Coordinates of C-alpha atoms and ligand atoms in Angstrom, one line a residue:
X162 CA -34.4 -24.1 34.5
X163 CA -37.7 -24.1 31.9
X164 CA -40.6 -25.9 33.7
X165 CA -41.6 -29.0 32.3
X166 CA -44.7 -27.6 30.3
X167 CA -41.9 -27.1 27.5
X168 CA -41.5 -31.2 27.3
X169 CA -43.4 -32.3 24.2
X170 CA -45.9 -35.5 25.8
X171 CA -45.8 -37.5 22.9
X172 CA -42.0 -37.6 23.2
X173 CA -42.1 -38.7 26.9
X174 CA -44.9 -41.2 26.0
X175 CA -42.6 -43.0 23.1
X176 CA -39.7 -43.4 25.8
X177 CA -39.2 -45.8 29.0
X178 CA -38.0 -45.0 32.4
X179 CA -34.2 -43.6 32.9
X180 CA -33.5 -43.1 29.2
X181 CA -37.3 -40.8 29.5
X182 CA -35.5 -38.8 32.5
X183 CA -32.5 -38.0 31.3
X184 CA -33.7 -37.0 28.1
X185 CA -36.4 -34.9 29.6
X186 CA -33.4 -33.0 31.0
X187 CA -31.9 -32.5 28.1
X188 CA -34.9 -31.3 26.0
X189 CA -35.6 -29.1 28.7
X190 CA -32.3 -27.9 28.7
X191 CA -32.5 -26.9 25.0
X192 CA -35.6 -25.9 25.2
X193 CA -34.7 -23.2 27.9
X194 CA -31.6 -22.1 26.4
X195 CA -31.5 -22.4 22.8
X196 CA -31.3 -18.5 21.9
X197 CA -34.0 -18.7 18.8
X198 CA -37.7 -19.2 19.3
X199 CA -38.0 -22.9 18.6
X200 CA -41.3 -24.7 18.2
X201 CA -41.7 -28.3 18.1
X202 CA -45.3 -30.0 15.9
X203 CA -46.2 -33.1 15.2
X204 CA -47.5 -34.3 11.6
X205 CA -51.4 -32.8 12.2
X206 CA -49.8 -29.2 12.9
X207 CA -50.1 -29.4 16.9
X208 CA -47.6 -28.0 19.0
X209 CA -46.0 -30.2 21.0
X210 CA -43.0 -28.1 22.2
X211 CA -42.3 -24.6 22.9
X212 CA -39.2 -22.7 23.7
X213 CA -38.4 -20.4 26.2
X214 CA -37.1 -18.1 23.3
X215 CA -40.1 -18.7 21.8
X216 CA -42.8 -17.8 25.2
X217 CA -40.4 -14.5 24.9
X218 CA -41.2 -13.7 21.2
X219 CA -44.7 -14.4 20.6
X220 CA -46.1 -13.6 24.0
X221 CA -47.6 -17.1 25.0
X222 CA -46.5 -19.7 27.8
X223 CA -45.6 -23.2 26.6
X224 CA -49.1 -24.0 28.0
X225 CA -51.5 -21.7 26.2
X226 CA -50.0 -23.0 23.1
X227 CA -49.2 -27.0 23.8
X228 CA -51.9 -29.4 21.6
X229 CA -53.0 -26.1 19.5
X230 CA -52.8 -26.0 15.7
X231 CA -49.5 -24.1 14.8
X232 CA -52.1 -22.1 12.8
X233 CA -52.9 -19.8 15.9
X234 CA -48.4 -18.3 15.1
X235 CA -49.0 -17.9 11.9
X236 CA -50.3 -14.7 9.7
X237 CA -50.9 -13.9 6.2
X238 CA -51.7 -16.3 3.7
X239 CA -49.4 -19.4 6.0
X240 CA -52.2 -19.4 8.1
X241 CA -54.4 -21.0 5.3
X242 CA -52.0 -23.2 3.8
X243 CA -50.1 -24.6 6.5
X244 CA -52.2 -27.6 6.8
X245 CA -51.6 -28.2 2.8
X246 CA -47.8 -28.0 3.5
X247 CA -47.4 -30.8 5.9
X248 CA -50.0 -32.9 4.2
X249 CA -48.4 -32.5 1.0
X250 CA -45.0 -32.9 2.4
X251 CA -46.0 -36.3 4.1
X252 CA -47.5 -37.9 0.8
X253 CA -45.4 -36.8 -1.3
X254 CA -42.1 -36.5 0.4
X255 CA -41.6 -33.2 -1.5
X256 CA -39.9 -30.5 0.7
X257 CA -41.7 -27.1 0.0
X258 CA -40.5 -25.8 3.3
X259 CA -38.4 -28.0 5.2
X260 CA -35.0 -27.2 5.5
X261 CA -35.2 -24.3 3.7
X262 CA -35.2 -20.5 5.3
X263 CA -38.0 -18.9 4.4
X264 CA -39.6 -15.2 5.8
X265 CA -42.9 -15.5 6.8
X266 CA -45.3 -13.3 9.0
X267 CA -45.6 -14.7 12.9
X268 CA -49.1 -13.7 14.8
X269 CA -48.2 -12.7 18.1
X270 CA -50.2 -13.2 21.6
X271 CA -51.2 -9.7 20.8
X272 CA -52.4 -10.5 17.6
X273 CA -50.0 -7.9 15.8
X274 CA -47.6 -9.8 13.0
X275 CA -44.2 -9.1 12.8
X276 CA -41.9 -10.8 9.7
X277 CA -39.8 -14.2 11.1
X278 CA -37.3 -16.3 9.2
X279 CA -38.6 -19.9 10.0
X280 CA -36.3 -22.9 9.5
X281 CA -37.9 -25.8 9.7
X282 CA -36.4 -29.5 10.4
X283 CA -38.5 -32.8 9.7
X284 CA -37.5 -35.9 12.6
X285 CA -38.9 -39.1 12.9
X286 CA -39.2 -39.9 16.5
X287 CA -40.5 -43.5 17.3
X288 CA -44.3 -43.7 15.3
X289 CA -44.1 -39.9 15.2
X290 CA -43.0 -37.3 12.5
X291 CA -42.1 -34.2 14.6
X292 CA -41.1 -31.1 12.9
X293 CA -38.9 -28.5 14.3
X294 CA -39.5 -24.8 13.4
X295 CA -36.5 -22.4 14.4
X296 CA -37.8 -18.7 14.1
X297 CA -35.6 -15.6 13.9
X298 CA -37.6 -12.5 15.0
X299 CA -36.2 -10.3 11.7
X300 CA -38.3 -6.9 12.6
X301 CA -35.4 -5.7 13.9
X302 CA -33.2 -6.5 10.6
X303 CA -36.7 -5.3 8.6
X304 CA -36.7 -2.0 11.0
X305 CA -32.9 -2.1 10.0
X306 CA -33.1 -2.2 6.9
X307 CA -35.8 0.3 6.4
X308 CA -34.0 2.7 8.1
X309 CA -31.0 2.4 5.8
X310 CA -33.4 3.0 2.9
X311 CA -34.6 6.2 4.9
X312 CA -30.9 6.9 5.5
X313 CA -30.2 6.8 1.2
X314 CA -32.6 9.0 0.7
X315 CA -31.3 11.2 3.3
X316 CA -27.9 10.9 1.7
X317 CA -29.4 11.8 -2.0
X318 CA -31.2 15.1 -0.9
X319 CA -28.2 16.1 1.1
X320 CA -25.8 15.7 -1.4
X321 CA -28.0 17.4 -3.9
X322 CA -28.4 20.7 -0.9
X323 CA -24.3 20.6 -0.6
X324 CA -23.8 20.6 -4.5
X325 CA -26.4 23.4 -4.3
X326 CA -24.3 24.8 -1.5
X327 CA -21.1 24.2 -3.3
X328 CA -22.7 26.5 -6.4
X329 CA -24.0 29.4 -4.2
X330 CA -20.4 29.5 -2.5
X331 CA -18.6 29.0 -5.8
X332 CA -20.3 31.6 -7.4
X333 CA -19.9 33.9 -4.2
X334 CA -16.2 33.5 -4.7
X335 CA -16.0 33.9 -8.5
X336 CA -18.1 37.4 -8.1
X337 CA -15.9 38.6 -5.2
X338 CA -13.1 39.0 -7.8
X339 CA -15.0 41.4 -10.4
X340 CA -17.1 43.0 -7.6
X341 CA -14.3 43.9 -5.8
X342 CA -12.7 45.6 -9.0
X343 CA -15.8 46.8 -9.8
X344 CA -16.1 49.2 -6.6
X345 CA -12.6 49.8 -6.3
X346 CA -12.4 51.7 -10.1
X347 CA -16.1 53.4 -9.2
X348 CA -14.0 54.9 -5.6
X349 CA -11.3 55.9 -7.7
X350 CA -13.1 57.6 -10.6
X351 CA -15.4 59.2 -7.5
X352 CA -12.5 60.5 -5.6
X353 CA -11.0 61.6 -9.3
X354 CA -14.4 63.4 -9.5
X355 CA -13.1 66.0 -7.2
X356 CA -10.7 67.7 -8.8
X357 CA -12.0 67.9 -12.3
X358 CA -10.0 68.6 -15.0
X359 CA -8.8 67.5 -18.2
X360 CA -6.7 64.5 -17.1
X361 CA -8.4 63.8 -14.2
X362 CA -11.6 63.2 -16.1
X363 CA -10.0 60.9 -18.7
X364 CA -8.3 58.9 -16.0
X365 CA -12.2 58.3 -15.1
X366 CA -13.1 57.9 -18.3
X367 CA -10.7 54.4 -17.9
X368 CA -12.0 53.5 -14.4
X369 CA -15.2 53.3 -16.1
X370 CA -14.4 51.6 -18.7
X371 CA -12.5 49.0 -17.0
X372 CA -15.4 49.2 -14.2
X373 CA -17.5 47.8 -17.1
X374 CA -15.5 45.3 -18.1
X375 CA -15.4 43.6 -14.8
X376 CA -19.0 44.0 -14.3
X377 CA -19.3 42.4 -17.9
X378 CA -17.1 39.6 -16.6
X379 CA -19.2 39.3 -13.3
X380 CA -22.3 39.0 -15.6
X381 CA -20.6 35.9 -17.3
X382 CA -19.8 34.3 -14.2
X383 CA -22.6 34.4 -13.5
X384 CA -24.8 32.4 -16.6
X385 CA -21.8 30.1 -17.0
X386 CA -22.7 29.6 -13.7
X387 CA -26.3 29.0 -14.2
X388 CA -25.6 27.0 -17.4
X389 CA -23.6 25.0 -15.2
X390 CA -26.2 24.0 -12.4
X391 CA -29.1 23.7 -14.9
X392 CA -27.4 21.4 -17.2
X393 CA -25.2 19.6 -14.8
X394 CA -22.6 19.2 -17.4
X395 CA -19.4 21.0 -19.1
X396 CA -19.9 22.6 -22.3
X397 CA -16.7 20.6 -23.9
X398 CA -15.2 22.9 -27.1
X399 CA -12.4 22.4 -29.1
X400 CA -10.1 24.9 -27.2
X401 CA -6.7 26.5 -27.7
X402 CA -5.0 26.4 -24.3
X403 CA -2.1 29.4 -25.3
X404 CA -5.2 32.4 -25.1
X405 CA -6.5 30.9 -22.0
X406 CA -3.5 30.2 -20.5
X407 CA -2.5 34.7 -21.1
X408 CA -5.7 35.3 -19.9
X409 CA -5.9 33.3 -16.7
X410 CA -2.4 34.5 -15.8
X411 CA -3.5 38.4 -16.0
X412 CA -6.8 37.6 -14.1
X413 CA -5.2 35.9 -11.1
X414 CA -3.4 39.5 -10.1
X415 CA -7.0 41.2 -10.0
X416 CA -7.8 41.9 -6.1
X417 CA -4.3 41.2 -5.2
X418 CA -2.9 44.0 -3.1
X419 CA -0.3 45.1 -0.7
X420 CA 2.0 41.9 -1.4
X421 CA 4.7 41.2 -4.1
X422 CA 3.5 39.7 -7.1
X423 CA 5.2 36.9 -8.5
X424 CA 6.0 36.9 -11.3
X425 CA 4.8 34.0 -13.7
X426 CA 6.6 32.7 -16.6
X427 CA 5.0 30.0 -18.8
X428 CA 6.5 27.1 -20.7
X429 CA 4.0 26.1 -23.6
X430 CA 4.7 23.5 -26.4
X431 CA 5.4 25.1 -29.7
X432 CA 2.7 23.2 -31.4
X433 CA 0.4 22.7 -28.4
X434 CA -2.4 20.8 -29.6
X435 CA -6.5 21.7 -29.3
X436 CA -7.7 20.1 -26.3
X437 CA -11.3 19.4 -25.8
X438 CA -12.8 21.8 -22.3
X439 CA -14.8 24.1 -21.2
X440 CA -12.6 26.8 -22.1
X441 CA -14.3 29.3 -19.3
X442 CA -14.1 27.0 -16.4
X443 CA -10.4 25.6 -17.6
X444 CA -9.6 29.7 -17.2
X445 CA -11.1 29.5 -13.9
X446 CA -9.2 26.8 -12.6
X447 CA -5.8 28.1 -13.4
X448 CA -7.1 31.8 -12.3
X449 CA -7.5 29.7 -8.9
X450 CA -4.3 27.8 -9.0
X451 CA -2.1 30.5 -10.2
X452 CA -3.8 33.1 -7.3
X453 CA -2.8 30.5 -5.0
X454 CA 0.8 30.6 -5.5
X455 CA 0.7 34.3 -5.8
X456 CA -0.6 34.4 -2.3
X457 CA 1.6 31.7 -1.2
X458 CA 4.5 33.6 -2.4
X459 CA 4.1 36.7 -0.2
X460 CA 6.6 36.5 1.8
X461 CA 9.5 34.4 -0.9
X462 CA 12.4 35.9 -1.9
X463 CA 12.8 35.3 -5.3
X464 CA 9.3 34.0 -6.1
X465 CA 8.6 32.2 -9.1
X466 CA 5.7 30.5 -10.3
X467 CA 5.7 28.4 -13.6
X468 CA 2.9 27.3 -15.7
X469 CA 3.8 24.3 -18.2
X470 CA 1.4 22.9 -21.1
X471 CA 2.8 19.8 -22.6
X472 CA 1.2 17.4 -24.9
X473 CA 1.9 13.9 -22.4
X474 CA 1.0 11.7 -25.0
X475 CA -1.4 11.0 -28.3
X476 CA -4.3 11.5 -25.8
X477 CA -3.3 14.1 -23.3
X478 CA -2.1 17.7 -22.7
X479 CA -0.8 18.2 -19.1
X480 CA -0.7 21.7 -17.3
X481 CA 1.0 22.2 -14.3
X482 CA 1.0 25.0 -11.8
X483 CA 3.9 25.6 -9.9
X484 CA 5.6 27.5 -7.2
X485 CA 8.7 27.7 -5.0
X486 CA 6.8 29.1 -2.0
X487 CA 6.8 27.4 1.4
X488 CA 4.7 24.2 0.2
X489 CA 1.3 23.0 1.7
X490 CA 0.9 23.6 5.9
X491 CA -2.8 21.9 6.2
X492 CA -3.7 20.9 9.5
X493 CA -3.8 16.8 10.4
X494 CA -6.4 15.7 8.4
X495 CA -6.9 17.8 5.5
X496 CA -6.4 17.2 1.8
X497 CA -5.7 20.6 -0.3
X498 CA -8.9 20.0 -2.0
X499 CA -11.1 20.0 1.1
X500 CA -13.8 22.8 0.9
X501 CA -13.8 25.4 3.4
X502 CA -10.2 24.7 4.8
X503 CA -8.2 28.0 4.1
X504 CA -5.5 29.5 6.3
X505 CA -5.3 32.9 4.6
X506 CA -7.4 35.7 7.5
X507 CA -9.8 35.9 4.3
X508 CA -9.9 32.6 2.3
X509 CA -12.7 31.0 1.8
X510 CA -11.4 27.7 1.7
X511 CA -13.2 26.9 -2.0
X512 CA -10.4 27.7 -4.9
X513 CA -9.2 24.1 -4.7
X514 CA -12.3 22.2 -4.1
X515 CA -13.7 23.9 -7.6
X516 CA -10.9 23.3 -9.7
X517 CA -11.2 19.3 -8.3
X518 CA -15.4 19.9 -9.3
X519 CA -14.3 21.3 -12.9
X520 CA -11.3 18.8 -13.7
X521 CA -14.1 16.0 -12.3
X522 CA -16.3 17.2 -14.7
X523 CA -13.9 17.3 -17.6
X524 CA -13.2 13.1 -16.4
X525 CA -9.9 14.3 -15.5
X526 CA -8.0 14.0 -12.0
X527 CA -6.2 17.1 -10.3
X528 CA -3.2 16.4 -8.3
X529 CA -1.8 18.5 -5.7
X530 CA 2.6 18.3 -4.6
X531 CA 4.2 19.7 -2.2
X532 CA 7.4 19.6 -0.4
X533 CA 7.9 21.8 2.7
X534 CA 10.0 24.9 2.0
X535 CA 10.3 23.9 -1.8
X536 CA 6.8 24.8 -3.2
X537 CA 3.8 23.3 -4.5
X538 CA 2.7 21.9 -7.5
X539 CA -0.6 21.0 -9.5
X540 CA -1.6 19.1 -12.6
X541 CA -4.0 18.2 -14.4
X542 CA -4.8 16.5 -18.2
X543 CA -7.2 17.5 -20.3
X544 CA -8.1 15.0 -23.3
X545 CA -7.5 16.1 -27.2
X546 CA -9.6 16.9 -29.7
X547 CA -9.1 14.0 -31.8
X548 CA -11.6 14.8 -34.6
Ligands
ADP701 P1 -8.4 29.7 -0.2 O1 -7.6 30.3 -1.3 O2 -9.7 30.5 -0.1 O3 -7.7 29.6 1.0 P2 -8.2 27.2 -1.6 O4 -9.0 26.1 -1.7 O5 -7.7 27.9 -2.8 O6 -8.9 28.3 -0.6 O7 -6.9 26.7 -0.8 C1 -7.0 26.1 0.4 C2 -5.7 26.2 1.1 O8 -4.7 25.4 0.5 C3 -5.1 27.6 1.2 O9 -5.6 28.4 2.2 C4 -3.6 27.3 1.5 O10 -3.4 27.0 2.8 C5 -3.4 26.0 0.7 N1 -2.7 26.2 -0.6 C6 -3.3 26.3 -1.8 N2 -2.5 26.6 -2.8 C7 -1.2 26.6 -2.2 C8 0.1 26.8 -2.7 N3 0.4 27.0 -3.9 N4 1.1 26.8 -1.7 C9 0.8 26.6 -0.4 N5 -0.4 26.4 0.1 C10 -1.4 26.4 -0.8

């Protein structure tokens, strides 16, 4: 129960006998319970009552504060003005702050300020104005708050480290490919090397010239790459789709060893039209999808994987990657274009996640289907060149 230095005097003074009493109680009551810091004044400012909530909060007993100016809670520039406000308010009748929620800065018993919402309510009790001030401690919102900002910023510079991440590892996985042919044709023309002859030396003659290739292609890679993370954007060409398509499809068997090779069989519109991409990263996406099937055809009989170009409609050409392997086995959880998900003893789990970065790029949407046992499928459109 609140002692009864919460009861305002001038209240008990303006009632008689029983009606006094029992209101007493009640006051009290409210005064104990009522979960904000509530402060009651009178017109010249002075405190006349002085929650529980409120003893809690600013680190004074109903006592210490009872007949002071209100002034002695408040900091910043209220402090000055408070005076003003209630004067104004009583002559003119114009509510600046009653009834209104407005933040202002609280001094404490320690004299550290912290930021309050104060609600204030205007009464007339008998000859007396009394004016009820309901204050919400919001430091812990503000604290809140901040540390959401801190949070976003957080968020920013991690995002920026992953699609740093994501580049490193993309490029990683786009080198394997032309590295790995690289030092497989330099072992062969060495090993060639040691019985030289006539026909030995130009079978090395075409390990090194295919070496070079590859290391030309690992070079490219790698300033598309580079292009890519400087500029943050797709370098969008009018392409023709039919070239990339051949080339993407021979590429995709590079690396590929001890399994059978599906074979791929393409279905291209006759007149296909020029579509608007980045004709290197377009390569790269299919190189990635058709590899996929490939390597998810291992153990199919009668593998097939089918690559389809068809203009959808005035504003769209749709290609589409598909296989009748054994169709998608991710684990609970798992979308096919999650990054570093791969159930191959050597995947790296990043094909699918950069073809979704590149069609992203190209404001496109890649789509992954599968049906258990019947094969997977991808698509994706690429826009047009209208001009
Ligand atoms: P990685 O090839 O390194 O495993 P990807 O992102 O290319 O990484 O693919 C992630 C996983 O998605 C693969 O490991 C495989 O389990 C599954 N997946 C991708 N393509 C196919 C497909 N055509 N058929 C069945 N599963 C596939």
């Amino acid at each position: 129960m609140a002692s009864d230095s919460h009861t305002p005097p001038e209240l008990s003074d303006a009632l008689p006998g029983e009606e006094e009493a029992s209101l007493n109680t009640l006051l009290q009551s409210i005064l104990a319970s009522v979960p904000d810091a509530m402060i009651v004044i009178d017109e010249h400012g002075k405190i006349v009552a002085f929650s529980a909530a409120a003893e809690r909060l600013f680190g004074y007993t109903a006592e210490q504060v009872q007949g002071q100016n209100i002034k002695i809670l408040m900091g910043g520039d209220d402090h000055s003005y408070h005076d003003n406000y209630i004067h104004n308010y009583l002559r003119t009748g114009k509510k600046q702050i009653i009834g209104v929620g407005r933040m202002v800065e609280a001094r404490l018993a320690d004299g550290t300020t912290i930021p309050v919402e104060l609600k204030i309510g205007d009464a007339n009790f008998g000859e007396h104005h009394l004016f009820t001030g309901f204050i919400r401690d919001l430091s812990e919102q503000q604290a809140s708050e901040h540390r959401m900002g801190e949070l976003q910023v957080e968020l920013t510079n991690f995002s920026r480290l992953s699609a740093v991440g994501t580049m490193a590892s993309a490029m990683a996985h786009e080198l394997n490919q032309p590295l790995t042919a690289v030092a497989n044709y330099l072992e062969a023309a060495r090993d060639l090397l040691d019985t030289p002859d006539p026909e030995t030396i130009a079978m090395v003659q075409e390990a090194l010239a295919a070496a070079s290739i590859q290391s030309i292609r690992a070079g490219q890679i790698i300033r598309r790459l580079r292009d890519y993370v400087s500029r943050g954007e797709i370098d969008a060409r009018p392409v023709d789709l039919r070239p990339v398509i051949a080339e993407a499809i021979t590429l995709s068997k590079v690396g590929i060893e001890g399994q059978q090779l599906a074979p791929v069989v393409d279905h291209i519109d006759d007149d296909l039209p020029i579509v608007l991409a980045d004709r290197l990263q377009i390569r790269q996406v299919i190189v990635n999808l058709v590899k996929n099937a490939v390597e998810a055809l291992a153990d199919t009989p009668d593998p097939l994987i089918t690559v389809t170009v068809t203009a959808v409609d005035d504003a769209n050409v749709e290609i589409s990657v598909s296989d009748n392997g054994p169709g998608f086995d991710l684990p609970e959880g798992h979308g096919p274009f999650d990054a570093f998900y791969s159930s191959k003893p050597n995947g790296m789990g990043l094909g699918l996640s950069i073809c979704q970065t590149i069609i992203d790029a190209h404001n496109g949407e890649i789509i992954a289907e599968s049906e258990p046992g019947k094969g997977a499928t991808f698509r994706f459109r690429l826009k047009r060149d209208t001009d």
